[in-house]
PDB file of C-alpha atoms in Angstrom:
ATOM      1  CA  UNK A   1       5.476  50.101 -40.947  1.00 49.00           C
ATOM      2  CA  UNK A   2       4.518  46.732 -39.428  1.00 52.00           C
ATOM      3  CA  UNK A   3       5.458  45.859 -35.806  1.00 57.00           C
ATOM      4  CA  UNK A   4       6.298  42.251 -34.972  1.00 64.00           C
ATOM      5  CA  UNK A   5       4.672  41.185 -31.730  1.00 72.00           C
ATOM      6  CA  UNK A   6       6.587  38.674 -29.678  1.00 70.00           C
ATOM      7  CA  UNK A   7       4.672  35.594 -28.490  1.00 82.00           C
ATOM      8  CA  UNK A   8       4.777  34.370 -24.882  1.00 74.00           C
ATOM      9  CA  UNK A   9       6.969  31.467 -25.919  1.00 80.00           C
ATOM     10  CA  UNK A  10       9.441  33.797 -27.590  1.00 80.00           C
ATOM     11  CA  UNK A  11       9.636  36.069 -24.494  1.00 72.00           C
ATOM     12  CA  UNK A  12      10.165  32.983 -22.285  1.00 74.00           C
ATOM     13  CA  UNK A  13      12.857  31.624 -24.553  1.00 81.00           C
ATOM     14  CA  UNK A  14      14.627  35.045 -24.587  1.00 77.00           C
ATOM     15  CA  UNK A  15      14.732  35.076 -20.740  1.00 69.00           C
ATOM     16  CA  UNK A  16      16.067  31.553 -20.644  1.00 78.00           C
ATOM     17  CA  UNK A  17      18.690  32.368 -23.201  1.00 81.00           C
ATOM     18  CA  UNK A  18      19.630  35.617 -21.382  1.00 77.00           C
ATOM     19  CA  UNK A  19      19.594  34.897 -17.629  1.00 71.00           C
ATOM     20  CA  UNK A  20      21.518  38.117 -16.949  1.00 74.00           C
ATOM     21  CA  UNK A  21      18.667  40.202 -18.318  1.00 68.00           C
ATOM     22  CA  UNK A  22      17.270  41.129 -14.913  1.00 62.00           C
ATOM     23  CA  UNK A  23      20.689  41.692 -13.509  1.00 63.00           C
ATOM     24  CA  UNK A  24      21.098  44.510 -15.987  1.00 65.00           C
ATOM     25  CA  UNK A  25      17.550  45.686 -15.515  1.00 65.00           C
ATOM     26  CA  UNK A  26      16.969  45.163 -11.816  1.00 59.00           C
ATOM     27  CA  UNK A  27      14.477  48.053 -11.602  1.00 65.00           C
ATOM     28  CA  UNK A  28      12.031  45.926 -13.664  1.00 63.00           C
ATOM     29  CA  UNK A  29      11.584  43.482 -10.790  1.00 60.00           C
ATOM     30  CA  UNK A  30       9.888  46.044  -8.726  1.00 60.00           C
ATOM     31  CA  UNK A  31       7.856  47.488 -11.649  1.00 60.00           C
ATOM     32  CA  UNK A  32       6.365  44.260 -12.966  1.00 63.00           C
ATOM     33  CA  UNK A  33       3.201  43.347 -11.055  1.00 60.00           C
ATOM     34  CA  UNK A  34       1.419  39.967 -11.066  1.00 59.00           C
ATOM     35  CA  UNK A  35      -1.786  38.744  -9.573  1.00 61.00           C
ATOM     36  CA  UNK A  36      -1.546  37.096  -6.163  1.00 61.00           C
ATOM     37  CA  UNK A  37      -2.345  33.407  -6.732  1.00 60.00           C
ATOM     38  CA  UNK A  38      -4.889  33.383  -3.834  1.00 62.00           C
ATOM     39  CA  UNK A  39      -6.178  36.947  -3.208  1.00 61.00           C
ATOM     40  CA  UNK A  40      -5.897  38.299  -6.731  1.00 58.00           C
ATOM     41  CA  UNK A  41      -4.173  41.470  -5.491  1.00 64.00           C
ATOM     42  CA  UNK A  42      -1.245  42.897  -7.470  1.00 56.00           C
ATOM     43  CA  UNK A  43       2.188  41.897  -6.183  1.00 56.00           C
ATOM     44  CA  UNK A  44       5.705  42.330  -7.546  1.00 61.00           C
ATOM     45  CA  UNK A  45       7.525  39.669  -9.506  1.00 60.00           C
ATOM     46  CA  UNK A  46       9.879  39.155  -6.578  1.00 63.00           C
ATOM     47  CA  UNK A  47       6.979  38.607  -4.110  1.00 68.00           C
ATOM     48  CA  UNK A  48       5.412  36.108  -6.566  1.00 64.00           C
ATOM     49  CA  UNK A  49       8.713  34.265  -6.682  1.00 69.00           C
ATOM     50  CA  UNK A  50       8.852  34.089  -2.912  1.00 73.00           C
ATOM     51  CA  UNK A  51       5.300  32.693  -2.844  1.00 70.00           C
ATOM     52  CA  UNK A  52       6.236  30.115  -5.506  1.00 72.00           C
ATOM     53  CA  UNK A  53       9.270  28.989  -3.468  1.00 79.00           C
ATOM     54  CA  UNK A  54       7.136  28.800  -0.351  1.00 81.00           C
ATOM     55  CA  UNK A  55       4.576  26.582  -2.123  1.00 79.00           C
ATOM     56  CA  UNK A  56       7.376  24.289  -3.374  1.00 82.00           C
ATOM     57  CA  UNK A  57       8.846  24.103   0.145  1.00 82.00           C
ATOM     58  CA  UNK A  58       5.401  23.309   1.564  1.00 84.00           C
ATOM     59  CA  UNK A  59       4.863  20.524  -1.055  1.00 83.00           C
ATOM     60  CA  UNK A  60       8.309  19.046  -0.301  1.00 82.00           C
ATOM     61  CA  UNK A  61       7.578  19.152   3.432  1.00 85.00           C
ATOM     62  CA  UNK A  62       4.273  17.328   2.865  1.00 82.00           C
ATOM     63  CA  UNK A  63       5.983  14.669   0.798  1.00 83.00           C
ATOM     64  CA  UNK A  64       8.604  14.274   3.471  1.00 81.00           C
ATOM     65  CA  UNK A  65       5.890  13.774   6.018  1.00 82.00           C
ATOM     66  CA  UNK A  66       4.299  11.108   3.831  1.00 79.00           C
ATOM     67  CA  UNK A  67       7.679   9.274   3.416  1.00 79.00           C
ATOM     68  CA  UNK A  68       8.221   9.428   7.244  1.00 81.00           C
ATOM     69  CA  UNK A  69       4.688   8.045   7.801  1.00 78.00           C
ATOM     70  CA  UNK A  70       5.208   5.238   5.293  1.00 74.00           C
ATOM     71  CA  UNK A  71       8.563   4.358   6.930  1.00 75.00           C
ATOM     72  CA  UNK A  72       7.001   4.292  10.394  1.00 79.00           C
ATOM     73  CA  UNK A  73       4.160   2.078   9.121  1.00 79.00           C
ATOM     74  CA  UNK A  74       6.618  -0.251   7.430  1.00 78.00           C
ATOM     75  CA  UNK A  75       8.680  -0.465  10.632  1.00 80.00           C
ATOM     76  CA  UNK A  76       5.555  -1.359  12.632  1.00 83.00           C
ATOM     77  CA  UNK A  77       4.564  -4.041  10.149  1.00 80.00           C
ATOM     78  CA  UNK A  78       8.121  -5.395  10.073  1.00 85.00           C
ATOM     79  CA  UNK A  79       8.014  -5.610  13.921  1.00 90.00           C
ATOM     80  CA  UNK A  80       4.767  -7.599  13.734  1.00 90.00           C
ATOM     81  CA  UNK A  81       6.156  -9.903  11.115  1.00 90.00           C
ATOM     82  CA  UNK A  82       9.209 -10.500  13.304  1.00 93.00           C
ATOM     83  CA  UNK A  83       7.030 -11.412  16.301  1.00 92.00           C
ATOM     84  CA  UNK A  84       4.934 -13.705  14.180  1.00 92.00           C
ATOM     85  CA  UNK A  85       8.094 -15.448  12.917  1.00 93.00           C
ATOM     86  CA  UNK A  86       9.335 -15.933  16.500  1.00 94.00           C
ATOM     87  CA  UNK A  87       5.949 -17.345  17.504  1.00 93.00           C
ATOM     88  CA  UNK A  88       5.970 -19.819  14.636  1.00 93.00           C
ATOM     89  CA  UNK A  89       9.547 -20.925  15.447  1.00 94.00           C
ATOM     90  CA  UNK A  90       8.592 -21.577  19.076  1.00 95.00           C
ATOM     91  CA  UNK A  91       5.522 -23.623  18.122  1.00 94.00           C
ATOM     92  CA  UNK A  92       6.006 -27.268  19.050  1.00 95.00           C
ATOM     93  CA  UNK A  93       2.909 -28.698  17.324  1.00 94.00           C
ATOM     94  CA  UNK A  94       0.731 -27.982  14.276  1.00 94.00           C
ATOM     95  CA  UNK A  95      -2.199 -26.701  16.429  1.00 95.00           C
ATOM     96  CA  UNK A  96       0.220 -24.351  18.241  1.00 96.00           C
ATOM     97  CA  UNK A  97       1.566 -23.034  14.861  1.00 95.00           C
ATOM     98  CA  UNK A  98      -1.952 -22.408  13.568  1.00 96.00           C
ATOM     99  CA  UNK A  99      -3.001 -20.682  16.812  1.00 96.00           C
ATOM    100  CA  UNK A 100       0.118 -18.463  16.537  1.00 96.00           C
ATOM    101  CA  UNK A 101      -1.002 -17.401  13.040  1.00 96.00           C
ATOM    102  CA  UNK A 102      -4.529 -16.680  14.104  1.00 96.00           C
ATOM    103  CA  UNK A 103      -3.511 -14.708  17.231  1.00 95.00           C
ATOM    104  CA  UNK A 104      -0.883 -12.649  15.384  1.00 95.00           C
ATOM    105  CA  UNK A 105      -3.197 -11.662  12.566  1.00 95.00           C
ATOM    106  CA  UNK A 106      -6.237 -10.895  14.707  1.00 95.00           C
ATOM    107  CA  UNK A 107      -4.449  -9.217  17.648  1.00 93.00           C
ATOM    108  CA  UNK A 108      -1.291  -7.665  16.211  1.00 93.00           C
ATOM    109  CA  UNK A 109      -2.518  -6.963  12.684  1.00 93.00           C
ATOM    110  CA  UNK A 110      -6.105  -6.250  13.775  1.00 94.00           C
ATOM    111  CA  UNK A 111      -7.571  -8.466  11.049  1.00 95.00           C
ATOM    112  CA  UNK A 112     -11.033  -9.470  12.352  1.00 95.00           C
ATOM    113  CA  UNK A 113     -11.462 -12.723  10.440  1.00 97.00           C
ATOM    114  CA  UNK A 114      -8.792 -15.269   9.492  1.00 97.00           C
ATOM    115  CA  UNK A 115      -9.028 -18.928   8.354  1.00 96.00           C
ATOM    116  CA  UNK A 116      -7.053 -21.294   6.144  1.00 96.00           C
ATOM    117  CA  UNK A 117      -7.392 -24.615   4.429  1.00 96.00           C
ATOM    118  CA  UNK A 118      -4.734 -27.129   3.437  1.00 96.00           C
ATOM    119  CA  UNK A 119      -5.420 -30.051   1.126  1.00 93.00           C
ATOM    120  CA  UNK A 120      -3.698 -33.064  -0.281  1.00 72.00           C
ATOM    121  CA  UNK A 121      -2.790 -34.327   3.192  1.00 75.00           C
ATOM    122  CA  UNK A 122      -5.275 -35.901   5.536  1.00 70.00           C
ATOM    123  CA  UNK A 123      -5.611 -34.501   9.093  1.00 81.00           C
ATOM    124  CA  UNK A 124      -8.347 -34.195  11.733  1.00 87.00           C
ATOM    125  CA  UNK A 125      -7.987 -30.417  12.240  1.00 93.00           C
ATOM    126  CA  UNK A 126     -10.772 -28.223  10.668  1.00 93.00           C
ATOM    127  CA  UNK A 127      -8.065 -26.578   8.483  1.00 95.00           C
ATOM    128  CA  UNK A 128      -7.751 -29.885   6.614  1.00 94.00           C
ATOM    129  CA  UNK A 129     -11.462 -30.176   5.773  1.00 93.00           C
ATOM    130  CA  UNK A 130     -12.111 -31.071   2.102  1.00 93.00           C
ATOM    131  CA  UNK A 131     -12.436 -28.313  -0.418  1.00 95.00           C
ATOM    132  CA  UNK A 132     -13.889 -28.337  -3.903  1.00 96.00           C
ATOM    133  CA  UNK A 133     -11.857 -28.655  -7.082  1.00 96.00           C
ATOM    134  CA  UNK A 134     -12.918 -25.122  -7.983  1.00 97.00           C
ATOM    135  CA  UNK A 135     -11.128 -23.752  -4.905  1.00 97.00           C
ATOM    136  CA  UNK A 136      -8.001 -25.748  -5.736  1.00 96.00           C
ATOM    137  CA  UNK A 137      -8.013 -24.471  -9.297  1.00 96.00           C
ATOM    138  CA  UNK A 138      -8.533 -20.881  -8.028  1.00 96.00           C
ATOM    139  CA  UNK A 139      -5.603 -21.178  -5.654  1.00 96.00           C
ATOM    140  CA  UNK A 140      -3.357 -22.771  -8.244  1.00 95.00           C
ATOM    141  CA  UNK A 141      -3.976 -19.789 -10.480  1.00 96.00           C
ATOM    142  CA  UNK A 142      -2.902 -17.195  -7.877  1.00 95.00           C
ATOM    143  CA  UNK A 143       0.628 -15.989  -8.662  1.00 93.00           C
ATOM    144  CA  UNK A 144       0.219 -13.547  -5.753  1.00 94.00           C
ATOM    145  CA  UNK A 145      -2.385 -12.685  -3.115  1.00 96.00           C
ATOM    146  CA  UNK A 146      -5.693 -11.501  -4.491  1.00 96.00           C
ATOM    147  CA  UNK A 147      -7.552  -8.695  -2.659  1.00 97.00           C
ATOM    148  CA  UNK A 148     -11.004  -7.358  -3.219  1.00 95.00           C
ATOM    149  CA  UNK A 149     -14.680  -7.601  -2.467  1.00 94.00           C
ATOM    150  CA  UNK A 150     -15.336 -10.909  -4.193  1.00 91.00           C
ATOM    151  CA  UNK A 151     -14.909 -14.376  -2.747  1.00 94.00           C
ATOM    152  CA  UNK A 152     -16.603 -17.666  -3.681  1.00 95.00           C
ATOM    153  CA  UNK A 153     -19.531 -18.740  -1.581  1.00 95.00           C
ATOM    154  CA  UNK A 154     -17.549 -21.712  -0.401  1.00 96.00           C
ATOM    155  CA  UNK A 155     -14.806 -19.550   1.025  1.00 97.00           C
ATOM    156  CA  UNK A 156     -17.408 -17.321   2.729  1.00 96.00           C
ATOM    157  CA  UNK A 157     -18.774 -20.472   4.248  1.00 96.00           C
ATOM    158  CA  UNK A 158     -15.469 -21.130   5.997  1.00 96.00           C
ATOM    159  CA  UNK A 159     -16.294 -18.158   8.276  1.00 95.00           C
ATOM    160  CA  UNK A 160     -19.706 -19.554   9.297  1.00 93.00           C
ATOM    161  CA  UNK A 161     -22.860 -17.640   9.414  1.00 90.00           C
ATOM    162  CA  UNK A 162     -20.999 -14.260   9.416  1.00 90.00           C
ATOM    163  CA  UNK A 163     -19.489 -14.978   6.038  1.00 92.00           C
ATOM    164  CA  UNK A 164     -22.304 -13.144   4.270  1.00 91.00           C
ATOM    165  CA  UNK A 165     -21.471  -9.918   6.216  1.00 94.00           C
ATOM    166  CA  UNK A 166     -17.895  -9.785   4.982  1.00 96.00           C
ATOM    167  CA  UNK A 167     -17.080  -7.271   2.279  1.00 96.00           C
ATOM    168  CA  UNK A 168     -13.334  -7.532   1.595  1.00 97.00           C
ATOM    169  CA  UNK A 169     -11.005 -10.417   1.321  1.00 97.00           C
ATOM    170  CA  UNK A 170      -7.306 -11.204   0.898  1.00 97.00           C
ATOM    171  CA  UNK A 171      -6.715 -14.684  -0.605  1.00 98.00           C
ATOM    172  CA  UNK A 172      -3.157 -15.790  -0.072  1.00 97.00           C
ATOM    173  CA  UNK A 173      -1.966 -19.067  -1.560  1.00 97.00           C
ATOM    174  CA  UNK A 174      -0.007 -21.476   0.720  1.00 97.00           C
ATOM    175  CA  UNK A 175       2.739 -23.383  -1.042  1.00 95.00           C
ATOM    176  CA  UNK A 176       5.625 -25.402   0.302  1.00 93.00           C
ATOM    177  CA  UNK A 177       7.227 -28.797  -0.097  1.00 87.00           C
ATOM    178  CA  UNK A 178       4.352 -30.607   1.771  1.00 86.00           C
ATOM    179  CA  UNK A 179       1.693 -27.873   1.646  1.00 92.00           C
ATOM    180  CA  UNK A 180      -0.835 -26.604  -0.846  1.00 95.00           C
ATOM    181  CA  UNK A 181      -3.618 -24.446   0.496  1.00 96.00           C
ATOM    182  CA  UNK A 182      -5.151 -21.010   1.009  1.00 97.00           C
ATOM    183  CA  UNK A 183      -4.943 -18.432   3.741  1.00 98.00           C
ATOM    184  CA  UNK A 184      -7.938 -16.100   3.799  1.00 98.00           C
ATOM    185  CA  UNK A 185      -8.214 -12.841   5.719  1.00 97.00           C
ATOM    186  CA  UNK A 186     -11.531 -10.935   5.664  1.00 97.00           C
ATOM    187  CA  UNK A 187     -13.235  -7.887   7.059  1.00 97.00           C
ATOM    188  CA  UNK A 188     -16.670  -6.256   7.135  1.00 96.00           C
ATOM    189  CA  UNK A 189     -14.925  -3.049   6.010  1.00 96.00           C
ATOM    190  CA  UNK A 190     -15.029  -2.966   2.137  1.00 94.00           C
ATOM    191  CA  UNK A 191     -11.864  -0.795   2.177  1.00 94.00           C
ATOM    192  CA  UNK A 192      -9.740  -3.139   4.286  1.00 95.00           C
ATOM    193  CA  UNK A 193      -8.601  -5.292   1.368  1.00 96.00           C
ATOM    194  CA  UNK A 194      -8.777  -3.645  -2.042  1.00 95.00           C
ATOM    195  CA  UNK A 195      -7.441  -4.678  -5.486  1.00 94.00           C
ATOM    196  CA  UNK A 196      -4.762  -1.998  -5.708  1.00 93.00           C
ATOM    197  CA  UNK A 197      -3.164  -2.588  -2.320  1.00 91.00           C
ATOM    198  CA  UNK A 198       0.428  -3.853  -2.067  1.00 89.00           C
ATOM    199  CA  UNK A 199       0.831  -7.599  -1.497  1.00 92.00           C
ATOM    200  CA  UNK A 200       4.472  -7.866  -0.316  1.00 91.00           C
ATOM    201  CA  UNK A 201       3.551  -8.495   3.294  1.00 92.00           C
ATOM    202  CA  UNK A 202       0.711 -10.753   2.363  1.00 95.00           C
ATOM    203  CA  UNK A 203       3.191 -12.833   0.368  1.00 95.00           C
ATOM    204  CA  UNK A 204       5.457 -13.068   3.339  1.00 94.00           C
ATOM    205  CA  UNK A 205       2.547 -14.098   5.567  1.00 95.00           C
ATOM    206  CA  UNK A 206       1.756 -16.855   3.106  1.00 96.00           C
ATOM    207  CA  UNK A 207       5.348 -18.080   3.039  1.00 95.00           C
ATOM    208  CA  UNK A 208       5.700 -17.984   6.800  1.00 95.00           C
ATOM    209  CA  UNK A 209       2.484 -19.896   7.303  1.00 96.00           C
ATOM    210  CA  UNK A 210       3.335 -22.435   4.657  1.00 96.00           C
ATOM    211  CA  UNK A 211       6.736 -23.117   6.097  1.00 95.00           C
ATOM    212  CA  UNK A 212       5.296 -23.372   9.645  1.00 94.00           C
ATOM    213  CA  UNK A 213       2.608 -25.878   8.613  1.00 94.00           C
ATOM    214  CA  UNK A 214       5.093 -27.880   6.515  1.00 93.00           C
ATOM    215  CA  UNK A 215       7.227 -28.550   9.596  1.00 92.00           C
ATOM    216  CA  UNK A 216       4.572 -30.785  11.114  1.00 91.00           C
ATOM    217  CA  UNK A 217       3.456 -32.735   7.965  1.00 86.00           C
TER     218      UNK A 217
END
């Protein structure tokens, strides 16, 4: 006489289809022993279930902490963006607007190196110094800010002698009715600006800067 052996999947399916099984066989809960997931000691099925629920609760708690941290970080960035907006609205000249951008990014956002260039319109400020056609083509091709370790030698040159020591960059296009240019933020830290980072706030910085510069052109 042959004996059919149930597979693990069949047993699992039977328990799913018959949720009342352990209600009618409650004594099995104390008789079935499983290995503790950490110590390896034998524990009851009920104890294993409690451990599983604790692990799930711990994971949910960690995720909640992450969400709270992200929310707090976003609130802090939003506050800095608000203060930058106020500073740009109060600026009464182009040099004052540019200074507001630089101070906000270096002091509030703690970005060590910031510069920008605007072309197509003549002006005596360094920010309106000529740029090559390659930089204009590069900027025109940016649909959103570009972050990473690479930057053309010409852009590195905008930071003076220290440009060779910079290892991460955020290239943010400037576009408005009277403005076409590039806002560049840089750091010696290669992890400060990386390709996978979000660009929402960088986009906003570019839009705010473009609108502020456009007011005085």
